[in-house]
């Protein structure tokens, strides 16, 4: 086991003390201690139905409206629009998030996404959803990413399986920072991970992301990740081949690659890195 898993799974009673996971994060996210304690509100999703505007108790969307101003742990997730402190975990249940929209963390902080399977996410036109305090939130076009961070901070994405989405598997965008991506399995995807919104979004110069202990492949093509503007640390990741390139950058990012294991494809293109401009 790596240092993260030893921290929480080293305890033989870890299933009864799952909140201790929050003390085991590494990297820029720091320790997620705001996600543990007696005042954390637990919410269990028991209803698989989904209506973005007419919320029903027991559904996942109803739980997301409770987050603002509180600390919350949400079990058995299917879809989410998250604000402020939350932990989205599967609690030993095989939980799948799929379909339109999938998972977006919007203007949020102190978020843990753990133990989920997110796949076959599809694009979605502009829409409205009900947010905290019964406020209607207008969302733009959703490209079909598995996980999308928008102006989010202190987000830990750990032990998830992501694959076969219309656009990408993880986007960290629009000023999001202090993100740790660890112990995930990314597979069967063209564009895997984008760190930095676009060439003109200069706020992403402050972005800091660590990508550690992940498995990429089989059948990952490119952007593993692609970094714009900010800083990314790639460490102890396993790359099971690629088609175009593994790690790429543009708009003068800083990328540190450390102790990664690259298995080059059998095809002629064995180039690990790709660079555009400065």
Short mmCIF file of C-alpha atoms in Angstrom, two decimals:
data_model
loop_
_atom_site.label_atom_id
_atom_site.label_comp_id
_atom_site.label_asym_id
_atom_site.label_seq_id
_atom_site.Cartn_x
_atom_site.Cartn_y
_atom_site.Cartn_z
CA UNK A 1 0.00 0.00 0.00
CA UNK A 2 1.11 3.56 -0.63
CA UNK A 3 1.31 6.24 2.04
CA UNK A 4 -2.34 7.29 1.57
CA UNK A 5 -3.78 3.80 1.86
CA UNK A 6 -1.56 2.85 4.80
CA UNK A 7 -2.89 5.87 6.66
CA UNK A 8 -6.53 4.74 6.71
CA UNK A 9 -6.62 1.08 5.68
CA UNK A 10 -3.85 0.19 8.08
CA UNK A 11 -6.49 0.28 10.81
CA UNK A 12 -8.31 -3.11 10.78
CA UNK A 13 -11.47 -1.28 11.89
CA UNK A 14 -11.31 1.26 9.06
CA UNK A 15 -14.83 0.43 7.84
CA UNK A 16 -16.21 1.80 11.10
CA UNK A 17 -14.03 4.92 11.03
CA UNK A 18 -14.29 6.15 7.46
CA UNK A 19 -14.08 9.82 8.38
CA UNK A 20 -10.42 9.23 9.22
CA UNK A 21 -9.80 9.12 5.48
CA UNK A 22 -9.86 12.93 5.61
CA UNK A 23 -6.59 12.91 7.58
CA UNK A 24 -4.78 10.88 4.93
CA UNK A 25 -4.69 13.23 1.94
CA UNK A 26 -1.35 14.40 0.56
CA UNK A 27 -0.18 17.16 -1.72
CA UNK A 28 -1.61 20.60 -2.33
CA UNK A 29 -5.03 19.78 -0.89
CA UNK A 30 -3.51 19.49 2.58
CA UNK A 31 -5.36 17.54 5.27
CA UNK A 32 -9.14 17.57 4.88
CA UNK A 33 -9.85 18.02 8.59
CA UNK A 34 -12.87 20.25 7.90
CA UNK A 35 -14.58 17.07 6.68
CA UNK A 36 -14.53 15.27 10.03
CA UNK A 37 -16.02 15.93 13.45
CA UNK A 38 -19.24 15.67 15.43
CA UNK A 39 -20.91 18.52 13.55
CA UNK A 40 -20.63 16.81 10.15
CA UNK A 41 -24.14 16.17 8.82
CA UNK A 42 -24.52 12.73 7.21
CA UNK A 43 -26.92 12.31 4.32
CA UNK A 44 -27.70 9.00 2.61
CA UNK A 45 -29.01 8.85 -0.94
CA UNK A 46 -31.82 6.28 -1.13
CA UNK A 47 -33.85 7.55 -4.11
CA UNK A 48 -32.33 7.22 -7.63
CA UNK A 49 -34.76 9.68 -9.24
CA UNK A 50 -33.40 13.01 -10.44
CA UNK A 51 -35.14 16.32 -11.10
CA UNK A 52 -32.84 19.37 -11.23
CA UNK A 53 -35.52 21.86 -10.12
CA UNK A 54 -38.09 19.91 -8.08
CA UNK A 55 -35.96 18.35 -5.37
CA UNK A 56 -37.07 15.36 -3.33
CA UNK A 57 -35.63 14.29 0.01
CA UNK A 58 -33.57 11.13 -0.35
CA UNK A 59 -32.23 12.07 -3.78
CA UNK A 60 -28.70 13.19 -4.39
CA UNK A 61 -29.65 16.67 -5.56
CA UNK A 62 -31.58 17.31 -2.36
CA UNK A 63 -28.44 16.50 -0.41
CA UNK A 64 -26.30 18.97 -2.33
CA UNK A 65 -28.59 21.85 -1.32
CA UNK A 66 -27.83 21.11 2.35
CA UNK A 67 -24.10 21.65 2.02
CA UNK A 68 -23.85 25.43 2.16
CA UNK A 69 -22.97 26.61 5.63
CA UNK A 70 -22.62 23.05 6.96
CA UNK A 71 -20.19 20.18 6.80
CA UNK A 72 -21.66 17.13 5.19
CA UNK A 73 -20.87 13.54 4.28
CA UNK A 74 -22.98 12.13 1.43
CA UNK A 75 -23.18 8.40 0.80
CA UNK A 76 -24.31 6.38 -2.23
CA UNK A 77 -24.03 9.13 -4.83
CA UNK A 78 -25.32 9.31 -8.39
CA UNK A 79 -25.10 12.98 -9.48
CA UNK A 80 -23.92 16.11 -7.78
CA UNK A 81 -23.59 19.87 -7.95
CA UNK A 82 -21.54 20.68 -4.85
CA UNK A 83 -20.82 23.82 -2.83
CA UNK A 84 -18.62 24.17 0.24
CA UNK A 85 -17.57 21.34 2.53
CA UNK A 86 -18.64 17.87 1.43
CA UNK A 87 -17.46 14.29 1.14
CA UNK A 88 -18.87 12.17 -1.68
CA UNK A 89 -18.12 8.52 -1.01
CA UNK A 90 -19.49 5.12 -1.97
CA UNK A 91 -19.30 3.47 1.49
CA UNK A 92 -18.54 -0.06 0.22
CA UNK A 93 -21.34 0.12 -2.37
CA UNK A 94 -20.63 -0.05 -6.11
CA UNK A 95 -21.88 3.40 -7.12
CA UNK A 96 -22.00 4.55 -10.76
CA UNK A 97 -22.42 8.12 -12.01
CA UNK A 98 -23.34 8.21 -15.68
CA UNK A 99 -25.38 10.06 -18.30
CA UNK A 100 -25.85 13.80 -18.86
CA UNK A 101 -23.80 16.25 -16.85
CA UNK A 102 -22.16 13.80 -14.43
CA UNK A 103 -20.19 15.48 -11.62
CA UNK A 104 -19.39 19.19 -11.35
CA UNK A 105 -17.85 20.95 -8.35
CA UNK A 106 -18.76 24.62 -8.70
CA UNK A 107 -17.34 27.47 -6.57
CA UNK A 108 -16.61 24.96 -3.81
CA UNK A 109 -14.00 24.20 -1.16
CA UNK A 110 -13.06 21.19 0.99
CA UNK A 111 -14.48 18.48 -1.28
CA UNK A 112 -13.59 14.77 -1.20
CA UNK A 113 -14.67 12.54 -4.12
CA UNK A 114 -13.89 8.93 -3.22
CA UNK A 115 -14.70 5.43 -4.42
CA UNK A 116 -17.03 6.20 -7.34
CA UNK A 117 -17.32 4.85 -10.89
CA UNK A 118 -17.98 7.69 -13.33
CA UNK A 119 -18.43 6.82 -16.99
CA UNK A 120 -20.32 7.36 -20.26
CA UNK A 121 -20.95 11.02 -19.39
CA UNK A 122 -22.66 12.98 -22.16
CA UNK A 123 -22.78 16.65 -23.15
CA UNK A 124 -25.71 18.70 -21.93
CA UNK A 125 -27.06 22.04 -23.21
CA UNK A 126 -27.34 25.07 -20.88
CA UNK A 127 -29.74 24.34 -18.04
CA UNK A 128 -30.92 25.45 -14.60
CA UNK A 129 -30.62 23.59 -11.30
CA UNK A 130 -31.81 24.27 -7.77
CA UNK A 131 -28.97 25.24 -5.45
CA UNK A 132 -28.63 25.98 -1.74
CA UNK A 133 -31.20 28.32 -0.16
CA UNK A 134 -33.64 27.51 -3.00
CA UNK A 135 -31.65 29.63 -5.41
CA UNK A 136 -31.90 28.71 -9.08
CA UNK A 137 -28.45 28.39 -10.65
CA UNK A 138 -27.97 28.80 -14.40
CA UNK A 139 -25.39 26.43 -15.83
CA UNK A 140 -23.75 26.71 -19.21
CA UNK A 141 -22.99 23.99 -21.72
CA UNK A 142 -21.71 20.77 -20.15
CA UNK A 143 -19.17 19.10 -22.44
CA UNK A 144 -19.52 15.58 -21.09
CA UNK A 145 -16.67 15.35 -18.58
CA UNK A 146 -16.66 12.79 -15.78
CA UNK A 147 -15.53 15.37 -13.18
CA UNK A 148 -15.30 19.10 -13.78
CA UNK A 149 -13.94 21.57 -11.23
CA UNK A 150 -14.99 25.20 -11.73
CA UNK A 151 -13.42 27.83 -9.43
CA UNK A 152 -12.97 25.15 -6.78
CA UNK A 153 -10.32 24.89 -4.05
CA UNK A 154 -9.08 22.08 -1.81
CA UNK A 155 -10.53 19.15 -3.77
CA UNK A 156 -9.30 15.58 -3.22
CA UNK A 157 -10.20 13.04 -5.92
CA UNK A 158 -9.20 9.58 -4.69
CA UNK A 159 -9.83 5.90 -5.56
CA UNK A 160 -12.32 6.51 -8.38
CA UNK A 161 -12.66 4.72 -11.72
CA UNK A 162 -13.30 6.99 -14.73
CA UNK A 163 -13.78 5.98 -18.36
CA UNK A 164 -15.53 6.42 -21.72
CA UNK A 165 -16.92 9.95 -21.48
CA UNK A 166 -17.85 12.21 -24.38
CA UNK A 167 -15.23 14.89 -23.66
CA UNK A 168 -12.70 14.20 -20.89
CA UNK A 169 -12.40 12.45 -17.56
CA UNK A 170 -11.20 15.35 -15.39
CA UNK A 171 -11.12 19.12 -16.03
CA UNK A 172 -9.62 21.51 -13.46
CA UNK A 173 -10.65 24.96 -14.70
CA UNK A 174 -11.38 28.64 -14.08
CA UNK A 175 -9.08 29.33 -11.17
CA UNK A 176 -9.43 25.98 -9.41
CA UNK A 177 -6.41 25.14 -7.26
CA UNK A 178 -5.05 23.06 -4.37
CA UNK A 179 -6.16 19.78 -5.94
CA UNK A 180 -4.90 16.25 -5.26
CA UNK A 181 -5.72 13.46 -7.73
CA UNK A 182 -4.67 10.10 -6.26
CA UNK A 183 -5.21 6.35 -6.60
CA UNK A 184 -7.64 6.65 -9.52
CA UNK A 185 -7.98 4.41 -12.56
CA UNK A 186 -8.38 6.31 -15.85
CA UNK A 187 -9.02 4.17 -18.93
CA UNK A 188 -10.62 3.95 -22.40
CA UNK A 189 -10.52 7.68 -23.15
CA UNK A 190 -9.16 10.00 -25.84
CA UNK A 191 -8.62 13.21 -23.82
CA UNK A 192 -7.99 12.18 -20.22
CA UNK A 193 -7.22 15.21 -18.04
CA UNK A 194 -7.14 18.97 -18.64
CA UNK A 195 -5.53 21.25 -16.05
CA UNK A 196 -6.24 24.88 -16.97
CA UNK A 197 -9.33 26.26 -18.70
CA UNK A 198 -8.03 27.83 -21.92
CA UNK A 199 -5.11 29.87 -23.22
CA UNK A 200 -6.68 33.18 -22.20
CA UNK A 201 -7.72 32.29 -18.65
CA UNK A 202 -4.79 33.79 -16.75
CA UNK A 203 -6.22 32.98 -13.29
CA UNK A 204 -5.05 29.43 -13.89
CA UNK A 205 -1.47 30.63 -13.45
CA UNK A 206 -2.10 30.12 -9.72
CA UNK A 207 -3.32 26.54 -10.19
CA UNK A 208 -1.52 23.83 -8.19
CA UNK A 209 -2.35 20.15 -8.78
CA UNK A 210 -0.63 16.92 -7.78
CA UNK A 211 -1.40 13.73 -9.72
CA UNK A 212 -0.07 10.77 -7.72
CA UNK A 213 -0.45 6.97 -7.47
CA UNK A 214 -2.82 6.79 -10.47
CA UNK A 215 -3.18 4.15 -13.20
CA UNK A 216 -3.63 5.46 -16.76
CA UNK A 217 -4.76 2.86 -19.27
CA UNK A 218 -5.41 0.83 -21.16
CA UNK A 219 -6.54 2.84 -24.18
CA UNK A 220 -5.70 6.37 -23.05
CA UNK A 221 -4.74 8.59 -26.00
CA UNK A 222 -3.55 12.04 -24.83
CA UNK A 223 -3.75 14.72 -22.10
CA UNK A 224 -2.52 12.53 -19.28
CA UNK A 225 -2.63 15.39 -18.37
CA UNK A 226 -2.41 18.53 -20.51
CA UNK A 227 -1.44 21.52 -18.37
CA UNK A 228 -2.05 25.21 -19.14
CA UNK A 229 -0.52 28.10 -17.19
CA UNK A 230 -0.25 26.54 -13.71
CA UNK A 231 1.85 23.98 -11.84
CA UNK A 232 1.38 20.21 -11.92
CA UNK A 233 3.36 17.55 -10.09
CA UNK A 234 3.13 14.04 -11.60
CA UNK A 235 4.48 11.39 -9.25
CA UNK A 236 4.38 7.59 -8.96
CA UNK A 237 1.82 7.21 -11.74
CA UNK A 238 1.61 4.17 -14.03
CA UNK A 239 1.15 4.86 -17.75
CA UNK A 240 -0.05 1.81 -19.67
CA UNK A 241 0.69 3.15 -23.14
CA UNK A 242 -0.77 6.08 -25.11
CA UNK A 243 -1.42 7.07 -28.73
CA UNK A 244 -0.35 10.73 -29.14
CA UNK A 245 1.51 11.65 -25.94
CA UNK A 246 1.32 11.21 -22.18
CA UNK A 247 2.14 14.54 -20.49
CA UNK A 248 1.61 17.80 -22.38
CA UNK A 249 1.79 21.52 -21.70
CA UNK A 250 1.10 24.93 -23.22
CA UNK A 251 1.05 28.56 -22.08
CA UNK A 252 4.28 28.16 -20.08
CA UNK A 253 3.16 25.80 -17.31
CA UNK A 254 5.50 24.24 -14.76
CA UNK A 255 5.40 20.43 -14.76
CA UNK A 256 7.41 18.15 -12.48
CA UNK A 257 7.45 14.48 -13.44
CA UNK A 258 8.86 12.27 -10.70
CA UNK A 259 9.13 8.47 -10.32
CA UNK A 260 6.49 7.70 -12.94
CA UNK A 261 6.45 4.36 -14.81
CA UNK A 262 5.90 4.65 -18.57
CA UNK A 263 5.16 1.60 -20.73
CA UNK A 264 5.55 2.88 -24.29
CA UNK A 265 3.06 1.70 -26.92
CA UNK A 266 4.08 -0.78 -29.60
CA UNK A 267 3.32 1.83 -32.27
CA UNK A 268 5.99 4.17 -33.66
CA UNK A 269 4.93 7.08 -31.46
CA UNK A 270 6.74 6.55 -28.17
CA UNK A 271 7.07 10.23 -27.24
CA UNK A 272 6.14 10.76 -23.59
CA UNK A 273 5.86 14.56 -23.59
CA UNK A 274 4.28 17.17 -25.85
CA UNK A 275 4.81 20.92 -25.76
CA UNK A 276 3.06 23.79 -27.51
CA UNK A 277 4.60 27.26 -27.50
CA UNK A 278 6.41 28.47 -24.38
#
